PDB file of N, CA and C in Angstrom:
ATOM      1  N   VAL A  13     -11.326   7.387   0.204  1.00 65.00           N
ATOM      2  CA  VAL A  13     -11.368   7.833   1.584  1.00 65.00           C
ATOM      3  C   VAL A  13     -11.682   6.629   2.457  1.00 65.00           C
ATOM      4  N   TYR A  14     -10.820   6.379   3.411  1.00 69.00           N
ATOM      5  CA  TYR A  14     -11.000   5.256   4.316  1.00 69.00           C
ATOM      6  C   TYR A  14     -12.333   5.395   5.044  1.00 69.00           C
ATOM      7  N   GLY A  15     -13.107   4.315   5.062  1.00 80.00           N
ATOM      8  CA  GLY A  15     -14.387   4.297   5.768  1.00 80.00           C
ATOM      9  C   GLY A  15     -15.572   4.735   4.927  1.00 80.00           C
ATOM     10  N   LEU A  16     -15.319   5.231   3.746  1.00 81.00           N
ATOM     11  CA  LEU A  16     -16.404   5.660   2.865  1.00 81.00           C
ATOM     12  C   LEU A  16     -17.053   4.433   2.244  1.00 81.00           C
ATOM     13  N   GLN A  17     -18.352   4.317   2.363  1.00 84.00           N
ATOM     14  CA  GLN A  17     -19.058   3.167   1.820  1.00 84.00           C
ATOM     15  C   GLN A  17     -18.982   3.161   0.296  1.00 84.00           C
ATOM     16  N   ASP A  18     -18.888   1.946  -0.265  1.00 84.00           N
ATOM     17  CA  ASP A  18     -18.805   1.819  -1.723  1.00 84.00           C
ATOM     18  C   ASP A  18     -19.990   2.458  -2.426  1.00 84.00           C
ATOM     19  N   SER A  19     -21.176   2.335  -1.843  1.00 88.00           N
ATOM     20  CA  SER A  19     -22.369   2.900  -2.477  1.00 88.00           C
ATOM     21  C   SER A  19     -22.275   4.426  -2.571  1.00 88.00           C
ATOM     22  N   VAL A  20     -21.725   5.043  -1.547  1.00 87.00           N
ATOM     23  CA  VAL A  20     -21.552   6.503  -1.563  1.00 87.00           C
ATOM     24  C   VAL A  20     -20.493   6.878  -2.588  1.00 87.00           C
ATOM     25  N   TYR A  21     -19.402   6.124  -2.594  1.00 82.00           N
ATOM     26  CA  TYR A  21     -18.344   6.412  -3.552  1.00 82.00           C
ATOM     27  C   TYR A  21     -18.846   6.333  -4.998  1.00 82.00           C
ATOM     28  N   ARG A  22     -19.600   5.299  -5.308  1.00 84.00           N
ATOM     29  CA  ARG A  22     -20.115   5.147  -6.675  1.00 84.00           C
ATOM     30  C   ARG A  22     -20.966   6.344  -7.084  1.00 84.00           C
ATOM     31  N   ARG A  23     -21.704   6.915  -6.131  1.00 89.00           N
ATOM     32  CA  ARG A  23     -22.542   8.084  -6.468  1.00 89.00           C
ATOM     33  C   ARG A  23     -21.716   9.328  -6.724  1.00 89.00           C
ATOM     34  N   ILE A  24     -20.632   9.500  -5.976  1.00 87.00           N
ATOM     35  CA  ILE A  24     -19.851  10.734  -6.109  1.00 87.00           C
ATOM     36  C   ILE A  24     -18.644  10.595  -7.026  1.00 87.00           C
ATOM     37  N   ALA A  25     -18.256   9.372  -7.399  1.00 82.00           N
ATOM     38  CA  ALA A  25     -17.050   9.132  -8.201  1.00 82.00           C
ATOM     39  C   ALA A  25     -16.956   9.988  -9.462  1.00 82.00           C
ATOM     40  N   PRO A  26     -18.034  10.179 -10.200  1.00 84.00           N
ATOM     41  CA  PRO A  26     -17.917  10.993 -11.413  1.00 84.00           C
ATOM     42  C   PRO A  26     -17.517  12.445 -11.139  1.00 84.00           C
ATOM     43  N   ARG A  27     -17.696  12.900  -9.920  1.00 85.00           N
ATOM     44  CA  ARG A  27     -17.381  14.294  -9.580  1.00 85.00           C
ATOM     45  C   ARG A  27     -16.060  14.446  -8.840  1.00 85.00           C
ATOM     46  N   VAL A  28     -15.371  13.336  -8.580  1.00 79.00           N
ATOM     47  CA  VAL A  28     -14.144  13.369  -7.797  1.00 79.00           C
ATOM     48  C   VAL A  28     -12.938  13.340  -8.727  1.00 79.00           C
ATOM     49  N   THR A  29     -12.004  14.255  -8.486  1.00 77.00           N
ATOM     50  CA  THR A  29     -10.750  14.277  -9.230  1.00 77.00           C
ATOM     51  C   THR A  29      -9.606  14.571  -8.264  1.00 77.00           C
ATOM     52  N   VAL A  30      -8.427  14.162  -8.656  1.00 70.00           N
ATOM     53  CA  VAL A  30      -7.219  14.499  -7.906  1.00 70.00           C
ATOM     54  C   VAL A  30      -6.455  15.474  -8.774  1.00 70.00           C
ATOM     55  N   ALA A  31      -6.310  16.676  -8.293  1.00 73.00           N
ATOM     56  CA  ALA A  31      -5.682  17.725  -9.092  1.00 73.00           C
ATOM     57  C   ALA A  31      -4.186  17.490  -9.287  1.00 73.00           C
ATOM     58  N   ASP A  32      -3.514  17.028  -8.259  1.00 72.00           N
ATOM     59  CA  ASP A  32      -2.067  16.860  -8.338  1.00 72.00           C
ATOM     60  C   ASP A  32      -1.670  15.537  -7.703  1.00 72.00           C
ATOM     61  N   THR A  33      -1.524  14.505  -8.502  1.00 67.00           N
ATOM     62  CA  THR A  33      -1.176  13.192  -7.956  1.00 67.00           C
ATOM     63  C   THR A  33       0.223  13.170  -7.356  1.00 67.00           C
ATOM     64  N   GLN A  34       1.066  14.129  -7.724  1.00 71.00           N
ATOM     65  CA  GLN A  34       2.409  14.207  -7.149  1.00 71.00           C
ATOM     66  C   GLN A  34       2.366  14.639  -5.676  1.00 71.00           C
ATOM     67  N   ALA A  35       1.243  15.211  -5.249  1.00 72.00           N
ATOM     68  CA  ALA A  35       1.110  15.667  -3.865  1.00 72.00           C
ATOM     69  C   ALA A  35       0.741  14.529  -2.917  1.00 72.00           C
ATOM     70  N   ILE A  36       0.440  13.361  -3.461  1.00 75.00           N
ATOM     71  CA  ILE A  36       0.089  12.215  -2.624  1.00 75.00           C
ATOM     72  C   ILE A  36       1.348  11.737  -1.907  1.00 75.00           C
ATOM     73  N   ALA A  37       1.281  11.659  -0.585  1.00 82.00           N
ATOM     74  CA  ALA A  37       2.418  11.161   0.198  1.00 82.00           C
ATOM     75  C   ALA A  37       2.483   9.649   0.047  1.00 82.00           C
ATOM     76  N   ARG A  38       3.617   9.170  -0.435  1.00 90.00           N
ATOM     77  CA  ARG A  38       3.787   7.733  -0.654  1.00 90.00           C
ATOM     78  C   ARG A  38       4.681   7.134   0.428  1.00 90.00           C
ATOM     79  N   LEU A  39       4.369   5.908   0.801  1.00 94.00           N
ATOM     80  CA  LEU A  39       5.112   5.175   1.810  1.00 94.00           C
ATOM     81  C   LEU A  39       6.070   4.232   1.089  1.00 94.00           C
ATOM     82  N   ASP A  40       7.359   4.368   1.355  1.00 96.00           N
ATOM     83  CA  ASP A  40       8.373   3.556   0.691  1.00 96.00           C
ATOM     84  C   ASP A  40       8.452   2.187   1.367  1.00 96.00           C
ATOM     85  N   ILE A  41       8.104   1.139   0.628  1.00 96.00           N
ATOM     86  CA  ILE A  41       8.076  -0.200   1.219  1.00 96.00           C
ATOM     87  C   ILE A  41       9.476  -0.765   1.476  1.00 96.00           C
ATOM     88  N   ASN A  42      10.511  -0.104   0.989  1.00 96.00           N
ATOM     89  CA  ASN A  42      11.871  -0.551   1.276  1.00 96.00           C
ATOM     90  C   ASN A  42      12.453   0.074   2.531  1.00 96.00           C
ATOM     91  N   THR A  43      11.837   1.098   3.031  1.00 95.00           N
ATOM     92  CA  THR A  43      12.359   1.754   4.235  1.00 95.00           C
ATOM     93  C   THR A  43      11.328   1.852   5.353  1.00 95.00           C
ATOM     94  N   ALA A  44      10.078   1.567   5.053  1.00 96.00           N
ATOM     95  CA  ALA A  44       9.013   1.718   6.051  1.00 96.00           C
ATOM     96  C   ALA A  44       9.179   0.739   7.205  1.00 96.00           C
ATOM     97  N   THR A  45       8.837   1.213   8.381  1.00 97.00           N
ATOM     98  CA  THR A  45       8.847   0.381   9.573  1.00 97.00           C
ATOM     99  C   THR A  45       7.483  -0.286   9.733  1.00 97.00           C
ATOM    100  N   PHE A  46       7.413  -1.236  10.635  1.00 97.00           N
ATOM    101  CA  PHE A  46       6.133  -1.886  10.919  1.00 97.00           C
ATOM    102  C   PHE A  46       5.116  -0.843  11.356  1.00 97.00           C
ATOM    103  N   LYS A  47       5.535   0.059  12.223  1.00 97.00           N
ATOM    104  CA  LYS A  47       4.626   1.093  12.734  1.00 97.00           C
ATOM    105  C   LYS A  47       4.076   1.953  11.593  1.00 97.00           C
ATOM    106  N   GLN A  48       4.923   2.316  10.656  1.00 96.00           N
ATOM    107  CA  GLN A  48       4.479   3.127   9.527  1.00 96.00           C
ATOM    108  C   GLN A  48       3.515   2.349   8.637  1.00 96.00           C
ATOM    109  N   LEU A  49       3.840   1.093   8.363  1.00 96.00           N
ATOM    110  CA  LEU A  49       2.972   0.286   7.504  1.00 96.00           C
ATOM    111  C   LEU A  49       1.615   0.040   8.152  1.00 96.00           C
ATOM    112  N   VAL A  50       1.614  -0.310   9.415  1.00 95.00           N
ATOM    113  CA  VAL A  50       0.354  -0.640  10.081  1.00 95.00           C
ATOM    114  C   VAL A  50      -0.497   0.612  10.298  1.00 95.00           C
ATOM    115  N   SER A  51       0.106   1.772  10.237  1.00 93.00           N
ATOM    116  CA  SER A  51      -0.677   3.011  10.388  1.00 93.00           C
ATOM    117  C   SER A  51      -1.408   3.368   9.093  1.00 93.00           C
ATOM    118  N   HIS A  52      -1.045   2.691   7.991  1.00 92.00           N
ATOM    119  CA  HIS A  52      -1.755   2.922   6.729  1.00 92.00           C
ATOM    120  C   HIS A  52      -3.176   2.380   6.872  1.00 92.00           C
ATOM    121  N   PRO A  53      -4.185   3.147   6.498  1.00 89.00           N
ATOM    122  CA  PRO A  53      -5.569   2.727   6.731  1.00 89.00           C
ATOM    123  C   PRO A  53      -6.006   1.477   5.971  1.00 89.00           C
ATOM    124  N   TYR A  54      -5.292   1.098   4.916  1.00 92.00           N
ATOM    125  CA  TYR A  54      -5.699  -0.070   4.143  1.00 92.00           C
ATOM    126  C   TYR A  54      -4.903  -1.327   4.477  1.00 92.00           C
ATOM    127  N   LEU A  55      -3.950  -1.223   5.394  1.00 95.00           N
ATOM    128  CA  LEU A  55      -3.142  -2.376   5.780  1.00 95.00           C
ATOM    129  C   LEU A  55      -3.407  -2.752   7.228  1.00 95.00           C
ATOM    130  N   ASP A  56      -3.525  -4.053   7.482  1.00 96.00           N
ATOM    131  CA  ASP A  56      -3.646  -4.497   8.867  1.00 96.00           C
ATOM    132  C   ASP A  56      -2.272  -4.985   9.344  1.00 96.00           C
ATOM    133  N   LYS A  57      -2.195  -5.389  10.597  1.00 97.00           N
ATOM    134  CA  LYS A  57      -0.893  -5.761  11.155  1.00 97.00           C
ATOM    135  C   LYS A  57      -0.310  -7.005  10.493  1.00 97.00           C
ATOM    136  N   TYR A  58      -1.139  -7.903  10.024  1.00 97.00           N
ATOM    137  CA  TYR A  58      -0.658  -9.119   9.371  1.00 97.00           C
ATOM    138  C   TYR A  58      -0.073  -8.800   7.989  1.00 97.00           C
ATOM    139  N   GLN A  59      -0.735  -7.925   7.268  1.00 97.00           N
ATOM    140  CA  GLN A  59      -0.239  -7.516   5.958  1.00 97.00           C
ATOM    141  C   GLN A  59       1.056  -6.719   6.099  1.00 97.00           C
ATOM    142  N   ALA A  60       1.109  -5.839   7.092  1.00 97.00           N
ATOM    143  CA  ALA A  60       2.325  -5.063   7.334  1.00 97.00           C
ATOM    144  C   ALA A  60       3.486  -5.995   7.664  1.00 97.00           C
ATOM    145  N   ALA A  61       3.244  -6.976   8.520  1.00 98.00           N
ATOM    146  CA  ALA A  61       4.284  -7.940   8.879  1.00 98.00           C
ATOM    147  C   ALA A  61       4.719  -8.754   7.658  1.00 98.00           C
ATOM    148  N   ALA A  62       3.780  -9.113   6.798  1.00 97.00           N
ATOM    149  CA  ALA A  62       4.103  -9.891   5.597  1.00 97.00           C
ATOM    150  C   ALA A  62       4.969  -9.074   4.638  1.00 97.00           C
ATOM    151  N   ILE A  63       4.705  -7.795   4.520  1.00 97.00           N
ATOM    152  CA  ILE A  63       5.526  -6.917   3.668  1.00 97.00           C
ATOM    153  C   ILE A  63       6.960  -6.897   4.187  1.00 97.00           C
ATOM    154  N   LEU A  64       7.108  -6.760   5.492  1.00 97.00           N
ATOM    155  CA  LEU A  64       8.445  -6.742   6.087  1.00 97.00           C
ATOM    156  C   LEU A  64       9.126  -8.099   5.976  1.00 97.00           C
ATOM    157  N   ASP A  65       8.379  -9.182   6.172  1.00 97.00           N
ATOM    158  CA  ASP A  65       8.941 -10.531   6.068  1.00 97.00           C
ATOM    159  C   ASP A  65       9.494 -10.796   4.676  1.00 97.00           C
ATOM    160  N   LEU A  66       8.726 -10.436   3.645  1.00 96.00           N
ATOM    161  CA  LEU A  66       9.199 -10.638   2.276  1.00 96.00           C
ATOM    162  C   LEU A  66      10.435  -9.791   2.000  1.00 96.00           C
ATOM    163  N   ARG A  67      10.466  -8.592   2.523  1.00 96.00           N
ATOM    164  CA  ARG A  67      11.632  -7.714   2.355  1.00 96.00           C
ATOM    165  C   ARG A  67      12.857  -8.327   3.038  1.00 96.00           C
ATOM    166  N   ARG A  68      12.665  -8.895   4.226  1.00 96.00           N
ATOM    167  CA  ARG A  68      13.783  -9.546   4.938  1.00 96.00           C
ATOM    168  C   ARG A  68      14.271 -10.791   4.186  1.00 96.00           C
ATOM    169  N   GLN A  69      13.345 -11.554   3.641  1.00 95.00           N
ATOM    170  CA  GLN A  69      13.697 -12.799   2.961  1.00 95.00           C
ATOM    171  C   GLN A  69      14.381 -12.580   1.625  1.00 95.00           C
ATOM    172  N   ARG A  70      13.882 -11.632   0.852  1.00 94.00           N
ATOM    173  CA  ARG A  70      14.352 -11.467  -0.530  1.00 94.00           C
ATOM    174  C   ARG A  70      15.153 -10.200  -0.781  1.00 94.00           C
ATOM    175  N   GLY A  71      15.249  -9.343   0.211  1.00 94.00           N
ATOM    176  CA  GLY A  71      15.932  -8.076   0.009  1.00 94.00           C
ATOM    177  C   GLY A  71      14.959  -7.007  -0.448  1.00 94.00           C
ATOM    178  N   ALA A  72      15.509  -5.901  -0.872  1.00 95.00           N
ATOM    179  CA  ALA A  72      14.698  -4.750  -1.248  1.00 95.00           C
ATOM    180  C   ALA A  72      13.738  -5.080  -2.385  1.00 95.00           C
ATOM    181  N   TYR A  73      12.572  -4.488  -2.301  1.00 96.00           N
ATOM    182  CA  TYR A  73      11.598  -4.603  -3.391  1.00 96.00           C
ATOM    183  C   TYR A  73      12.132  -3.823  -4.587  1.00 96.00           C
ATOM    184  N   ARG A  74      11.943  -4.374  -5.764  1.00 94.00           N
ATOM    185  CA  ARG A  74      12.332  -3.667  -6.994  1.00 94.00           C
ATOM    186  C   ARG A  74      11.161  -2.891  -7.564  1.00 94.00           C
ATOM    187  N   THR A  75       9.954  -3.455  -7.371  1.00 94.00           N
ATOM    188  CA  THR A  75       8.737  -2.797  -7.844  1.00 94.00           C
ATOM    189  C   THR A  75       7.634  -2.977  -6.811  1.00 94.00           C
ATOM    190  N   VAL A  76       6.688  -2.081  -6.833  1.00 94.00           N
ATOM    191  CA  VAL A  76       5.524  -2.176  -5.949  1.00 94.00           C
ATOM    192  C   VAL A  76       4.713  -3.420  -6.293  1.00 94.00           C
ATOM    193  N   GLU A  77       4.732  -3.815  -7.557  1.00 95.00           N
ATOM    194  CA  GLU A  77       3.962  -4.972  -8.004  1.00 95.00           C
ATOM    195  C   GLU A  77       4.372  -6.264  -7.309  1.00 95.00           C
ATOM    196  N   GLU A  78       5.554  -6.297  -6.714  1.00 95.00           N
ATOM    197  CA  GLU A  78       5.996  -7.483  -5.979  1.00 95.00           C
ATOM    198  C   GLU A  78       5.092  -7.793  -4.788  1.00 95.00           C
ATOM    199  N   LEU A  79       4.306  -6.823  -4.361  1.00 96.00           N
ATOM    200  CA  LEU A  79       3.365  -7.067  -3.266  1.00 96.00           C
ATOM    201  C   LEU A  79       2.337  -8.120  -3.656  1.00 96.00           C
ATOM    202  N   HIS A  80       2.156  -8.365  -4.950  1.00 94.00           N
ATOM    203  CA  HIS A  80       1.248  -9.412  -5.415  1.00 94.00           C
ATOM    204  C   HIS A  80       1.722 -10.797  -4.969  1.00 94.00           C
ATOM    205  N   GLN A  81       2.989 -10.940  -4.616  1.00 94.00           N
ATOM    206  CA  GLN A  81       3.538 -12.214  -4.175  1.00 94.00           C
ATOM    207  C   GLN A  81       3.104 -12.568  -2.753  1.00 94.00           C
ATOM    208  N   ILE A  82       2.519 -11.625  -2.064  1.00 96.00           N
ATOM    209  CA  ILE A  82       2.089 -11.846  -0.682  1.00 96.00           C
ATOM    210  C   ILE A  82       0.628 -12.279  -0.704  1.00 96.00           C
ATOM    211  N   PRO A  83       0.366 -13.540  -0.345  1.00 95.00           N
ATOM    212  CA  PRO A  83      -0.992 -14.074  -0.463  1.00 95.00           C
ATOM    213  C   PRO A  83      -2.067 -13.292   0.303  1.00 95.00           C
ATOM    214  N   ILE A  84      -1.723 -12.701   1.436  1.00 96.00           N
ATOM    215  CA  ILE A  84      -2.760 -12.007   2.210  1.00 96.00           C
ATOM    216  C   ILE A  84      -3.005 -10.573   1.741  1.00 96.00           C
ATOM    217  N   ILE A  85      -2.272 -10.148   0.735  1.00 95.00           N
ATOM    218  CA  ILE A  85      -2.573  -8.857   0.114  1.00 95.00           C
ATOM    219  C   ILE A  85      -3.308  -9.160  -1.187  1.00 95.00           C
ATOM    220  N   GLU A  86      -4.621  -9.157  -1.074  1.00 94.00           N
ATOM    221  CA  GLU A  86      -5.467  -9.488  -2.215  1.00 94.00           C
ATOM    222  C   GLU A  86      -5.455  -8.346  -3.231  1.00 94.00           C
ATOM    223  N   SER A  87      -5.955  -8.635  -4.414  1.00 93.00           N
ATOM    224  CA  SER A  87      -5.976  -7.638  -5.487  1.00 93.00           C
ATOM    225  C   SER A  87      -6.714  -6.375  -5.073  1.00 93.00           C
ATOM    226  N   GLU A  88      -7.823  -6.528  -4.359  1.00 92.00           N
ATOM    227  CA  GLU A  88      -8.586  -5.366  -3.915  1.00 92.00           C
ATOM    228  C   GLU A  88      -7.745  -4.473  -3.001  1.00 92.00           C
ATOM    229  N   THR A  89      -7.038  -5.084  -2.062  1.00 93.00           N
ATOM    230  CA  THR A  89      -6.178  -4.314  -1.162  1.00 93.00           C
ATOM    231  C   THR A  89      -5.040  -3.674  -1.937  1.00 93.00           C
ATOM    232  N   TYR A  90      -4.418  -4.440  -2.831  1.00 94.00           N
ATOM    233  CA  TYR A  90      -3.326  -3.904  -3.631  1.00 94.00           C
ATOM    234  C   TYR A  90      -3.784  -2.678  -4.423  1.00 94.00           C
ATOM    235  N   ASN A  91      -4.933  -2.772  -5.047  1.00 92.00           N
ATOM    236  CA  ASN A  91      -5.448  -1.649  -5.836  1.00 92.00           C
ATOM    237  C   ASN A  91      -5.706  -0.422  -4.982  1.00 92.00           C
ATOM    238  N   LYS A  92      -6.076  -0.630  -3.726  1.00 90.00           N
ATOM    239  CA  LYS A  92      -6.298   0.505  -2.824  1.00 90.00           C
ATOM    240  C   LYS A  92      -4.991   1.153  -2.392  1.00 90.00           C
ATOM    241  N   ILE A  93      -3.975   0.336  -2.098  1.00 92.00           N
ATOM    242  CA  ILE A  93      -2.732   0.887  -1.545  1.00 92.00           C
ATOM    243  C   ILE A  93      -1.738   1.345  -2.607  1.00 92.00           C
ATOM    244  N   ALA A  94      -1.833   0.818  -3.815  1.00 91.00           N
ATOM    245  CA  ALA A  94      -0.831   1.109  -4.852  1.00 91.00           C
ATOM    246  C   ALA A  94      -0.550   2.604  -5.052  1.00 91.00           C
ATOM    247  N   PRO A  95      -1.562   3.476  -5.062  1.00 88.00           N
ATOM    248  CA  PRO A  95      -1.256   4.899  -5.252  1.00 88.00           C
ATOM    249  C   PRO A  95      -0.500   5.536  -4.084  1.00 88.00           C
ATOM    250  N   TYR A  96      -0.467   4.866  -2.958  1.00 91.00           N
ATOM    251  CA  TYR A  96       0.142   5.422  -1.752  1.00 91.00           C
ATOM    252  C   TYR A  96       1.465   4.765  -1.387  1.00 91.00           C
ATOM    253  N   ILE A  97       1.927   3.862  -2.227  1.00 94.00           N
ATOM    254  CA  ILE A  97       3.140   3.097  -1.946  1.00 94.00           C
ATOM    255  C   ILE A  97       4.187   3.420  -3.002  1.00 94.00           C
ATOM    256  N   SER A  98       5.438   3.492  -2.568  1.00 94.00           N
ATOM    257  CA  SER A  98       6.539   3.656  -3.514  1.00 94.00           C
ATOM    258  C   SER A  98       7.596   2.612  -3.206  1.00 94.00           C
ATOM    259  N   CYS A  99       8.589   2.564  -4.071  1.00 93.00           N
ATOM    260  CA  CYS A  99       9.608   1.529  -3.949  1.00 93.00           C
ATOM    261  C   CYS A  99      10.943   2.120  -4.385  1.00 93.00           C
ATOM    262  N   SER A 100      11.703   2.632  -3.441  1.00 89.00           N
ATOM    263  CA  SER A 100      13.037   3.148  -3.792  1.00 89.00           C
ATOM    264  C   SER A 100      14.009   1.991  -3.750  1.00 89.00           C
ATOM    265  N   LEU A 101      15.042   2.101  -4.498  1.00 76.00           N
ATOM    266  CA  LEU A 101      16.065   1.056  -4.501  1.00 76.00           C
ATOM    267  C   LEU A 101      17.290   1.481  -3.716  1.00 76.00           C
ATOM    268  N   GLN A 102      17.119   2.461  -2.830  1.00 57.00           N
ATOM    269  CA  GLN A 102      18.231   2.902  -1.991  1.00 57.00           C
ATOM    270  C   GLN A 102      18.575   1.822  -0.979  1.00 57.00           C
ATOM    271  N   GLN A 103      19.777   1.854  -0.512  1.00 48.00           N
ATOM    272  CA  GLN A 103      20.219   0.879   0.480  1.00 48.00           C
ATOM    273  C   GLN A 103      19.388   0.987   1.741  1.00 48.00           C
ATOM    274  N   GLN A 104      18.934  -0.184   2.260  1.00 44.00           N
ATOM    275  CA  GLN A 104      18.167  -0.195   3.498  1.00 44.00           C
ATOM    276  C   GLN A 104      19.082   0.061   4.687  1.00 44.00           C
ATOM    277  N   LYS A 105      18.499   0.609   5.735  1.00 44.00           N
ATOM    278  CA  LYS A 105      19.247   0.852   6.984  1.00 44.00           C
ATOM    279  C   LYS A 105      19.399  -0.432   7.749  1.00 44.00           C
TER     280      LYS A 105
END
């Protein structure tokens, strides 16, 4: 949960479960706009711009793991956003 302190999370983590992970709305990094990316609570405007820049430079992402190639998306951020990101290989608009 965005804004939840780590200390609180550690106390409640053993009691937290996700019943249906398929119900999580995922943001497709191959079709997402800057506005959509920057509205994600774990991404700032610089990270959103970097995602789009890499997509423009290299074409569509093949895997979500390619976000590791972006220096300003640290492992901690990647681990937070990974469950909410998808990567379709459909043709970009």
